[in-house]
PDB file of C-alpha atoms in Angstrom:
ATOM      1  CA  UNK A   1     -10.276 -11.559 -12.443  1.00 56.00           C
ATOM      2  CA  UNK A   2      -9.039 -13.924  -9.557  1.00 80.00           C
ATOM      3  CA  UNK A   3      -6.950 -11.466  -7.102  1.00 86.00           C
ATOM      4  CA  UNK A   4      -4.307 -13.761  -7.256  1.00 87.00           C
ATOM      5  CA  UNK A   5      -3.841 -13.008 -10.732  1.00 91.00           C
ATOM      6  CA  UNK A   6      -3.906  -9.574 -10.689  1.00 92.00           C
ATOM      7  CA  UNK A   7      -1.550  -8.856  -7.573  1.00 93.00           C
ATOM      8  CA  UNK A   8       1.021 -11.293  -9.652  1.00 92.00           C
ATOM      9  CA  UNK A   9       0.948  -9.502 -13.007  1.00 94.00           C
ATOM     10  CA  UNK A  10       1.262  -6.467 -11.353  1.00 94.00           C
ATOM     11  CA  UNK A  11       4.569  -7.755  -9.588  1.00 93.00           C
ATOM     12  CA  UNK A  12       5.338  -8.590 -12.713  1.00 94.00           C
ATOM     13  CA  UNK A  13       4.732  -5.685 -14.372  1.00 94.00           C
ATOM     14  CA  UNK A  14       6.719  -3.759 -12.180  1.00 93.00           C
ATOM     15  CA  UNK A  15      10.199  -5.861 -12.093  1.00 90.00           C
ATOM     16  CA  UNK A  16      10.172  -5.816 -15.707  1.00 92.00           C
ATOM     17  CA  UNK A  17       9.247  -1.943 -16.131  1.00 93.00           C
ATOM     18  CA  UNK A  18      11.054  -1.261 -13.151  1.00 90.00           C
ATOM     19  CA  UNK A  19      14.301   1.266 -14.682  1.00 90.00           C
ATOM     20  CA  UNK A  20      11.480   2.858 -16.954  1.00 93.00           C
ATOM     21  CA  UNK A  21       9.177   3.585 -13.668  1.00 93.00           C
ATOM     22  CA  UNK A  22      12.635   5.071 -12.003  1.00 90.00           C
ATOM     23  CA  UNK A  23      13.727   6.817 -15.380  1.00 92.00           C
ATOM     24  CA  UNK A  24       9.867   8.487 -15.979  1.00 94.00           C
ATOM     25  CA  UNK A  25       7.946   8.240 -12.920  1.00 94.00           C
ATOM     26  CA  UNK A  26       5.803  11.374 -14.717  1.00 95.00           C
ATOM     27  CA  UNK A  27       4.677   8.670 -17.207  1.00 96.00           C
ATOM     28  CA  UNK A  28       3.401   6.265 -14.741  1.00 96.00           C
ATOM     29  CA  UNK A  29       1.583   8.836 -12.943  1.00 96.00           C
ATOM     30  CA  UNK A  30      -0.073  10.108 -15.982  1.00 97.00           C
ATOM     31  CA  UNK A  31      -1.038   6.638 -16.916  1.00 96.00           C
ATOM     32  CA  UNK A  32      -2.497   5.973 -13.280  1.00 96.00           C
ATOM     33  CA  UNK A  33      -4.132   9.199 -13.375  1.00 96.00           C
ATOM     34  CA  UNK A  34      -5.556   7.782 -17.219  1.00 96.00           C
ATOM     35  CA  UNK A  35      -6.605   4.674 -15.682  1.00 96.00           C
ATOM     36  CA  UNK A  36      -8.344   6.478 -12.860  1.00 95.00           C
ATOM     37  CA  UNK A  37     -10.526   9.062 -15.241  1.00 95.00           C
ATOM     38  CA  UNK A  38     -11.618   6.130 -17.069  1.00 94.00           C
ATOM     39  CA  UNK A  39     -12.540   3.872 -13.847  1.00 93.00           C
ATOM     40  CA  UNK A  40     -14.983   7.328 -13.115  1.00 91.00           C
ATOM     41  CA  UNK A  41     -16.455   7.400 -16.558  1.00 91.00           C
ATOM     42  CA  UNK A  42     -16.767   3.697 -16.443  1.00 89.00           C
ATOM     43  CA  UNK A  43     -19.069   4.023 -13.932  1.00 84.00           C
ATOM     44  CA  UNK A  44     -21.373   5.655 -16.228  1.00 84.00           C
ATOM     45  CA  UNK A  45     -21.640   3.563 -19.075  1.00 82.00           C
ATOM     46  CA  UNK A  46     -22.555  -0.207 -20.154  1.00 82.00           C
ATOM     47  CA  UNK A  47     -19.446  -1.627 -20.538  1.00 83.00           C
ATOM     48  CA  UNK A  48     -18.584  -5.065 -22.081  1.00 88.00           C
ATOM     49  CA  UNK A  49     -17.845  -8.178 -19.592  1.00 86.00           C
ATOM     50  CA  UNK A  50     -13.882  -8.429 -20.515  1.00 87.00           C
ATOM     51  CA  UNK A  51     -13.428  -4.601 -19.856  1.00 89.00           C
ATOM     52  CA  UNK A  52     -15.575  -5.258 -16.160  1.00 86.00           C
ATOM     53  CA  UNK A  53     -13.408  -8.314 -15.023  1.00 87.00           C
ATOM     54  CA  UNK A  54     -10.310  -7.485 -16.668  1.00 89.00           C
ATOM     55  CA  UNK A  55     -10.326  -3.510 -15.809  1.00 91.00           C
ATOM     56  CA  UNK A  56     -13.055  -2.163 -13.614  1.00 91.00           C
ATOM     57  CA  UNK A  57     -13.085  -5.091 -10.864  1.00 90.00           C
ATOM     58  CA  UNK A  58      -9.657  -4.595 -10.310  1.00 92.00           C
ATOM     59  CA  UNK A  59      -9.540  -1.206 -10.158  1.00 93.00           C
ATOM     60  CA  UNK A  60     -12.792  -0.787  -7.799  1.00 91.00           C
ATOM     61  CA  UNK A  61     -11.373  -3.284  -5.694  1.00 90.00           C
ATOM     62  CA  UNK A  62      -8.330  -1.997  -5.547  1.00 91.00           C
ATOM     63  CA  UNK A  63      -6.023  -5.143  -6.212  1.00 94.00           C
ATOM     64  CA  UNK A  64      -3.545  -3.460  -8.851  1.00 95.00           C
ATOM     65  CA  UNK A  65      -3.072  -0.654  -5.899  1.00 95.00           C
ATOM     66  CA  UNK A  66      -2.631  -3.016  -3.528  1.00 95.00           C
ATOM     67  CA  UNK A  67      -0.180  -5.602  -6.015  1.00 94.00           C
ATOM     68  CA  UNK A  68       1.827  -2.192  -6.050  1.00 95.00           C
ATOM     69  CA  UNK A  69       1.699  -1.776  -2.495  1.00 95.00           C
ATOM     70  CA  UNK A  70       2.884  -5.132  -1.321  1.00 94.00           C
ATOM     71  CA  UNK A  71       6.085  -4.562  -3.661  1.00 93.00           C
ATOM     72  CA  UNK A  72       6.522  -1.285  -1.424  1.00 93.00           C
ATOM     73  CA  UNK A  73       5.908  -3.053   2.025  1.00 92.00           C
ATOM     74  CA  UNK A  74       8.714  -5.845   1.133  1.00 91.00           C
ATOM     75  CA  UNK A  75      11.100  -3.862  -0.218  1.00 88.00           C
ATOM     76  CA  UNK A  76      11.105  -1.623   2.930  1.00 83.00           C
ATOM     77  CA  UNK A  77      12.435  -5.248   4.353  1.00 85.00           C
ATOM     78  CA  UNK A  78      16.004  -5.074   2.408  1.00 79.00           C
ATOM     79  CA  UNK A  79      17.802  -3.174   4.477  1.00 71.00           C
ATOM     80  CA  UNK A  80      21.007  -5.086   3.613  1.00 71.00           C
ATOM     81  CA  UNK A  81      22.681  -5.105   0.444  1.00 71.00           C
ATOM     82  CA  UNK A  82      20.982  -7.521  -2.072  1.00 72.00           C
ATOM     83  CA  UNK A  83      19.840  -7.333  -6.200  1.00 77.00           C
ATOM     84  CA  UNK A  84      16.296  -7.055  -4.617  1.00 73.00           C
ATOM     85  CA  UNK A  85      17.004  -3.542  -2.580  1.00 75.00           C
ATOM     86  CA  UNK A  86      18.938  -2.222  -5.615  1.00 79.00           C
ATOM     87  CA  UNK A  87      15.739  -3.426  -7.812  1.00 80.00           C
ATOM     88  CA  UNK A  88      13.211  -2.355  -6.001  1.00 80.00           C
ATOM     89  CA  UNK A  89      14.380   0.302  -2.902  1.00 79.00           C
ATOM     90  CA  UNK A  90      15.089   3.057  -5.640  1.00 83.00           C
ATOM     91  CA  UNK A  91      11.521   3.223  -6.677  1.00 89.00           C
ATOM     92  CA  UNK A  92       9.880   2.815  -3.640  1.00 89.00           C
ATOM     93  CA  UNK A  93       8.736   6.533  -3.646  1.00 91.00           C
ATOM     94  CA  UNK A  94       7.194   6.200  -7.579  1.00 94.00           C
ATOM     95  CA  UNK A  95       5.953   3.552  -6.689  1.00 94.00           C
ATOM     96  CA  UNK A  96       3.812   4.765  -3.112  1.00 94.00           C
ATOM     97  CA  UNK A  97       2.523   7.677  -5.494  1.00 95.00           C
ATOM     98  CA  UNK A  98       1.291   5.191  -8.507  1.00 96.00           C
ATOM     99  CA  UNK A  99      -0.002   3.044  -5.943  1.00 96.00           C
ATOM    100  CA  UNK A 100      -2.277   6.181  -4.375  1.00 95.00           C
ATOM    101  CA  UNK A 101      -3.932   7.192  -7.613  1.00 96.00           C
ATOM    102  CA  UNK A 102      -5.182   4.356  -8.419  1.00 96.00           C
ATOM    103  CA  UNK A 103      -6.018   3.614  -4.805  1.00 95.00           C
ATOM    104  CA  UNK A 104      -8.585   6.308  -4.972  1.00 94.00           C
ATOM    105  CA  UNK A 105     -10.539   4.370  -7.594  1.00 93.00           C
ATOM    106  CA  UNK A 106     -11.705   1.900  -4.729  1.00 92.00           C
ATOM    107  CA  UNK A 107     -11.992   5.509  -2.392  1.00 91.00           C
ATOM    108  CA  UNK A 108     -14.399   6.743  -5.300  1.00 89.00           C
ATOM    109  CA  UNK A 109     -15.969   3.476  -5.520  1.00 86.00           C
ATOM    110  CA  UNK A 110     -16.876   2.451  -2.066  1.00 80.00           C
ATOM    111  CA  UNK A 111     -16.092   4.998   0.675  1.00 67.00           C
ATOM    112  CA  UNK A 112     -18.420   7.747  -0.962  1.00 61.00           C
ATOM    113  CA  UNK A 113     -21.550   5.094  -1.737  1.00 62.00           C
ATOM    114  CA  UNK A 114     -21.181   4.371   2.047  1.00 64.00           C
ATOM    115  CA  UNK A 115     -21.261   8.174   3.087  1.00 62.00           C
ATOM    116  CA  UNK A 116     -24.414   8.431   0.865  1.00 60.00           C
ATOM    117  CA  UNK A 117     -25.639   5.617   2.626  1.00 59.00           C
ATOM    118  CA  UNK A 118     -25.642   7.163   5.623  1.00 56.00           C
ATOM    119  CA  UNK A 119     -27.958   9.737   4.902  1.00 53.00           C
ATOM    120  CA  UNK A 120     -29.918   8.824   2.505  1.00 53.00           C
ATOM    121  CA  UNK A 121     -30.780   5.027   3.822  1.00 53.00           C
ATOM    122  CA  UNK A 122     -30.466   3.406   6.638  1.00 56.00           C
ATOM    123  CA  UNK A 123     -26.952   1.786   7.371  1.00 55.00           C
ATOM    124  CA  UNK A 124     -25.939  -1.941   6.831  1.00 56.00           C
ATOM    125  CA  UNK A 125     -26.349  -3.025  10.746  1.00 58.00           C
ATOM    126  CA  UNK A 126     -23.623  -6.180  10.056  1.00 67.00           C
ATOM    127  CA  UNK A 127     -20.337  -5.234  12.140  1.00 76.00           C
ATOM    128  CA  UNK A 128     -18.239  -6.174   9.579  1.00 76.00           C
ATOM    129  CA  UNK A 129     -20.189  -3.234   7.690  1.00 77.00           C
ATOM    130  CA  UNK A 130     -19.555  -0.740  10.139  1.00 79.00           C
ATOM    131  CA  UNK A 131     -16.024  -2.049  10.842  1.00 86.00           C
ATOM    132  CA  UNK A 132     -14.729  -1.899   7.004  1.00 84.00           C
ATOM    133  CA  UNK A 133     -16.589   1.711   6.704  1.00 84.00           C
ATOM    134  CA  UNK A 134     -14.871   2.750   9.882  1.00 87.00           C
ATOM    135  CA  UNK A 135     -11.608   0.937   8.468  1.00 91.00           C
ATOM    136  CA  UNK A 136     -11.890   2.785   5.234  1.00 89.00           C
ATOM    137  CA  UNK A 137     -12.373   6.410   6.605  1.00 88.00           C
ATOM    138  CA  UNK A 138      -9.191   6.160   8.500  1.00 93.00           C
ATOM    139  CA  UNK A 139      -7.727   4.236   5.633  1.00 94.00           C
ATOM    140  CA  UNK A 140      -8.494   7.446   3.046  1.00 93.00           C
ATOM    141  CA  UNK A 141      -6.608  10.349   5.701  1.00 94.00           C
ATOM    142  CA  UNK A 142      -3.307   7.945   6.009  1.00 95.00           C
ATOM    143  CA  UNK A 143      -3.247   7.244   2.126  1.00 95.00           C
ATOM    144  CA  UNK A 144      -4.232  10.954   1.796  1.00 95.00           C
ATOM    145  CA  UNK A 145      -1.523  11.861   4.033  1.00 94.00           C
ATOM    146  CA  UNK A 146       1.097   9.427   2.845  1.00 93.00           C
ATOM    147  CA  UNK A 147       0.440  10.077  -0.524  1.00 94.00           C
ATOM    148  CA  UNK A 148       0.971  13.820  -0.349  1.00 93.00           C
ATOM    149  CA  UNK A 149       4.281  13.116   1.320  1.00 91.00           C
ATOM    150  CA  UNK A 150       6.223  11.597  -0.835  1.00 90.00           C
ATOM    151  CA  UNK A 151       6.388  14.155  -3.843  1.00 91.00           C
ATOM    152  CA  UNK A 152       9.518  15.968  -3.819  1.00 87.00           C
ATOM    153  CA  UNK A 153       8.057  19.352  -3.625  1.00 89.00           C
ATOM    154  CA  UNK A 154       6.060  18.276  -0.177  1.00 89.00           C
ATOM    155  CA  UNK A 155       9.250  16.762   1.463  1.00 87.00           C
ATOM    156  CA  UNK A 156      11.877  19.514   1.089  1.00 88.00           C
ATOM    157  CA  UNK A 157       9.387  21.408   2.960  1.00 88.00           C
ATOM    158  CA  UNK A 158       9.759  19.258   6.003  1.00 87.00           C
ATOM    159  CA  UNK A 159      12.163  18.563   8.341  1.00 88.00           C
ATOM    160  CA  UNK A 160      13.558  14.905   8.144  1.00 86.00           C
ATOM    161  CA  UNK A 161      12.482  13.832  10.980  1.00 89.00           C
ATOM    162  CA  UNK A 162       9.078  15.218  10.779  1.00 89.00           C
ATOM    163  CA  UNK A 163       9.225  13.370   7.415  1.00 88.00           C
ATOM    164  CA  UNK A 164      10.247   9.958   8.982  1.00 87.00           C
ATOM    165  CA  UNK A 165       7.685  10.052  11.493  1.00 90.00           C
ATOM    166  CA  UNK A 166       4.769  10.807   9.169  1.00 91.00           C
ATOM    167  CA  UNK A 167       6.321   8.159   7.239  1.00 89.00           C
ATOM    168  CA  UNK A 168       5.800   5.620   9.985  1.00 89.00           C
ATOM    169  CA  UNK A 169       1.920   5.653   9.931  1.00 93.00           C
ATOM    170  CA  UNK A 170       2.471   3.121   7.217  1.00 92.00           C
ATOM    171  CA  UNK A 171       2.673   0.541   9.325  1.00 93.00           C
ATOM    172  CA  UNK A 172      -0.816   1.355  10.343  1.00 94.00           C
ATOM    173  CA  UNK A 173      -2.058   1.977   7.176  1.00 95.00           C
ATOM    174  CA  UNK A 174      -0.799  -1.706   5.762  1.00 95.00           C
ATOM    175  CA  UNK A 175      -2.295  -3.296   9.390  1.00 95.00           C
ATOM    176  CA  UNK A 176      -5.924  -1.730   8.605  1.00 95.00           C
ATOM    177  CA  UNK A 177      -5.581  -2.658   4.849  1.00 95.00           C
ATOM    178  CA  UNK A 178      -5.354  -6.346   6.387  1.00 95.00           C
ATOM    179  CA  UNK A 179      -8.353  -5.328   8.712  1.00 95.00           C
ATOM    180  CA  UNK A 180     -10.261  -3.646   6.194  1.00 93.00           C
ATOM    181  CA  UNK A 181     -10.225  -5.904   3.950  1.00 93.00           C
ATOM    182  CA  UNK A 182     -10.882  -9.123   6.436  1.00 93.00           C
ATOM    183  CA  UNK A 183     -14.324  -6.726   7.335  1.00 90.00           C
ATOM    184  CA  UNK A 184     -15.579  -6.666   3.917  1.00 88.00           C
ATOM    185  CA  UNK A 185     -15.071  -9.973   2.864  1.00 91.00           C
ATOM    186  CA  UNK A 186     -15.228 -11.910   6.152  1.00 88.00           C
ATOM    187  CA  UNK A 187     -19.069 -12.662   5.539  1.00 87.00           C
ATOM    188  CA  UNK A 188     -19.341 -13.663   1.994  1.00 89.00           C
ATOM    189  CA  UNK A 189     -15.922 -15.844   2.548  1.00 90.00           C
ATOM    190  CA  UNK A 190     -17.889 -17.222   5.532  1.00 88.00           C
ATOM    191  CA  UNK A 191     -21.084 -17.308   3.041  1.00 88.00           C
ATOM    192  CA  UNK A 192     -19.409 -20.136   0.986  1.00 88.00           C
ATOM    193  CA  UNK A 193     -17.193 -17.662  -1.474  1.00 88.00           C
ATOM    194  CA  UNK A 194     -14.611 -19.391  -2.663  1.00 89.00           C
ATOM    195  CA  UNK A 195     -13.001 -16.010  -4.336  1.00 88.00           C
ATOM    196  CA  UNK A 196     -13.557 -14.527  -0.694  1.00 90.00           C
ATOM    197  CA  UNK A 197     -12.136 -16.985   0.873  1.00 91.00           C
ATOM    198  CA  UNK A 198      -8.967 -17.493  -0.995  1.00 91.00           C
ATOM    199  CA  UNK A 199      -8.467 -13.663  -1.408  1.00 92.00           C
ATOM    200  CA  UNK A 200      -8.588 -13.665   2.798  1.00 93.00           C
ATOM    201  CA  UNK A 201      -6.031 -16.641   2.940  1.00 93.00           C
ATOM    202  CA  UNK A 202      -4.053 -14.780   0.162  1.00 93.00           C
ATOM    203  CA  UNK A 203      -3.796 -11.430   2.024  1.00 95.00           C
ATOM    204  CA  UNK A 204      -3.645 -13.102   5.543  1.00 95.00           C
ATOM    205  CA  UNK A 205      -0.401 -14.974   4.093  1.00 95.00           C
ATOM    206  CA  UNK A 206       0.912 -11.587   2.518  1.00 95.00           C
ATOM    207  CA  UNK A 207       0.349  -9.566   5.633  1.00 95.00           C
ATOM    208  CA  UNK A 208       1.537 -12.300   8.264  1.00 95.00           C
ATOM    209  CA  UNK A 209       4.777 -12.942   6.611  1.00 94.00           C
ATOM    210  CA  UNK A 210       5.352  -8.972   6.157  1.00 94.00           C
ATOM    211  CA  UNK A 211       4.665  -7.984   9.810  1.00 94.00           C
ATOM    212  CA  UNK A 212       6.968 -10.906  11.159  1.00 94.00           C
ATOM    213  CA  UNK A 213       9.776 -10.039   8.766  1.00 91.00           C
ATOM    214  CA  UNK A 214       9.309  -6.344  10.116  1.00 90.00           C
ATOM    215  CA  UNK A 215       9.235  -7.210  13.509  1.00 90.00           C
ATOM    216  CA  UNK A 216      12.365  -9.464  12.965  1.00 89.00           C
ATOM    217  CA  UNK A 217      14.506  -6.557  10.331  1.00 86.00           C
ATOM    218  CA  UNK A 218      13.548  -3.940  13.145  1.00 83.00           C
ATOM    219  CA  UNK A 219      15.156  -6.053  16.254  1.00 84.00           C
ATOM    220  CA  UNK A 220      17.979  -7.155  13.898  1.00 82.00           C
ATOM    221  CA  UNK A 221      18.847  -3.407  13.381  1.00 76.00           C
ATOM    222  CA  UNK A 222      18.620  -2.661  16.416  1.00 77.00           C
ATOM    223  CA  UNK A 223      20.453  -4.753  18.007  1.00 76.00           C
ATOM    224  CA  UNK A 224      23.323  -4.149  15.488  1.00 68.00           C
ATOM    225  CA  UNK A 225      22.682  -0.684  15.992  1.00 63.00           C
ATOM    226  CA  UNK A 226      23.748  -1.348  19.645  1.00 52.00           C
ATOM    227  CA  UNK A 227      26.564  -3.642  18.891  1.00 48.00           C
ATOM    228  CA  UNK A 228      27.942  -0.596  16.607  1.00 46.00           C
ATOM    229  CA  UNK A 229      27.765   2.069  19.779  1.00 43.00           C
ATOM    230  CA  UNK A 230      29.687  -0.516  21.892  1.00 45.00           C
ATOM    231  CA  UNK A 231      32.109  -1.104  19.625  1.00 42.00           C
ATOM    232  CA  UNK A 232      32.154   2.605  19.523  1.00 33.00           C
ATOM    233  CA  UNK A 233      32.469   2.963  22.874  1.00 37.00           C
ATOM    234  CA  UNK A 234      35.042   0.458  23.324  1.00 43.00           C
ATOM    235  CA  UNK A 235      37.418   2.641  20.459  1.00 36.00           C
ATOM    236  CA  UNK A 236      36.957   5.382  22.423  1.00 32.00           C
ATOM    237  CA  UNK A 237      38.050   3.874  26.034  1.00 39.00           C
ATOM    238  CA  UNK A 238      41.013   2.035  23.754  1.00 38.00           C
ATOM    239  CA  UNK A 239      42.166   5.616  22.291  1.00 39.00           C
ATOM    240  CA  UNK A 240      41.313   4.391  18.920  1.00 39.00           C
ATOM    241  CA  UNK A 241      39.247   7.972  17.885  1.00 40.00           C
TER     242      UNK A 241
END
């Protein structure tokens, strides 16, 4: 199915289901966890073409993970008050851990066949090979890592700002997503794949926008963050605390 698709109804999905995903996260993660034993099993079978393009593609490719995880990385960007932080900024955390499972059908999928690769036959010399398996190692310990971290029972036995700063290797995970996924489809796109080529402007539009709008929320806050200390400062010279 065309990735445009998929990333969309999954939006969609999630803005509609979004007080049930708050309400029973434990739901959502068992269906994730459902749709993840069945990706393995599929793998095993003959299965019909609808359940391949509508199902398996998808999830090997990891496009409903990543629909999820593009809801995450924007609402991280409403840091003032708006109906899209109190729609989406409460689940952020449900989200991040439906997002993982289903994430490690596409770890399944291609990061093991490449590790068997290596051993057993010789590897794919193409950089964009190497670069997307090197991409993809470092990609599975920072969704490993992140993923962990955001149940409950992991947090409360961290400090918060050991939490915060583990927290803030998701800004490299979402920049090697964009890297990882521009090395594995850079040569068919540059093959003549039109899916490949409209999934890298797709992504390369998602990612671009998001890493500008972060750059631009982070130097807003800060320097309000500053104006807030002068003021501060100015109370305190003014007797006014």
């Amino acid at each position: 199915m065309n990735t445009l698709i998929v990333i969309a109804l999954t939006i969609l999905v999630i803005v509609l289901l979004h007080k049930q995903i708050k309400q029973h996260p434990y739901v959502f993660y068992g269906l994730a966890c459902a749709m993840f034993v069945a990706f393995v099993l599929g793998q095993l079978f003959y299965l019909p073409k609808a359940v391949n393009v509508f199902f398996m593609t998808p999830m090997r490719r990891a496009t409903i993970a990543m629909g999820i995880f593009f809801v995450v990385m924007y609402a991280g960007l409403f840091t003032k008050p708006s109906r899209a932080k109190r729609l989406l900024k409460p689940m952020r955390k449900e989200l991040s851990i439906i997002a993982g499972i289903l994430a490690f059908a596409h770890v399944y999928a291609y990061n093991f066949n490449y590790f068997t690769r290596i051993f057993v036959d010789k590897l794919n010399p193409l950089i964009s090979f190497k670069l997307a398996l090197f991409t993809g190692v470092i990609l599975t310990i920072l969704l490993i890592l992140l993923w962990l971290t955001s149940f409950n029972f992991i947090k409360r036995k961290m400090t918060r700002q050991r939490w915060k700063a583990i927290q803030k290797w998701s800004y490299l995970f979402y920049a090697l997503i964009f890297v990882h996924v521009l090395a594995i489809l850079m040569q068919p796109a540059l093959s003549g794949g039109r899916e490949a080529q409209i999934t890298i402007a797709l992504y390369s539009l998602i990612f671009i926008i998001y890493f500008v709008a972060r750059i631009a929320v982070y130097k807003r806050d800060k320097r309000e963050h500053i104006e807030e200390d002068d003021a501060y400062a100015k109370d305190l010279e003014k007797g006014f605390i």
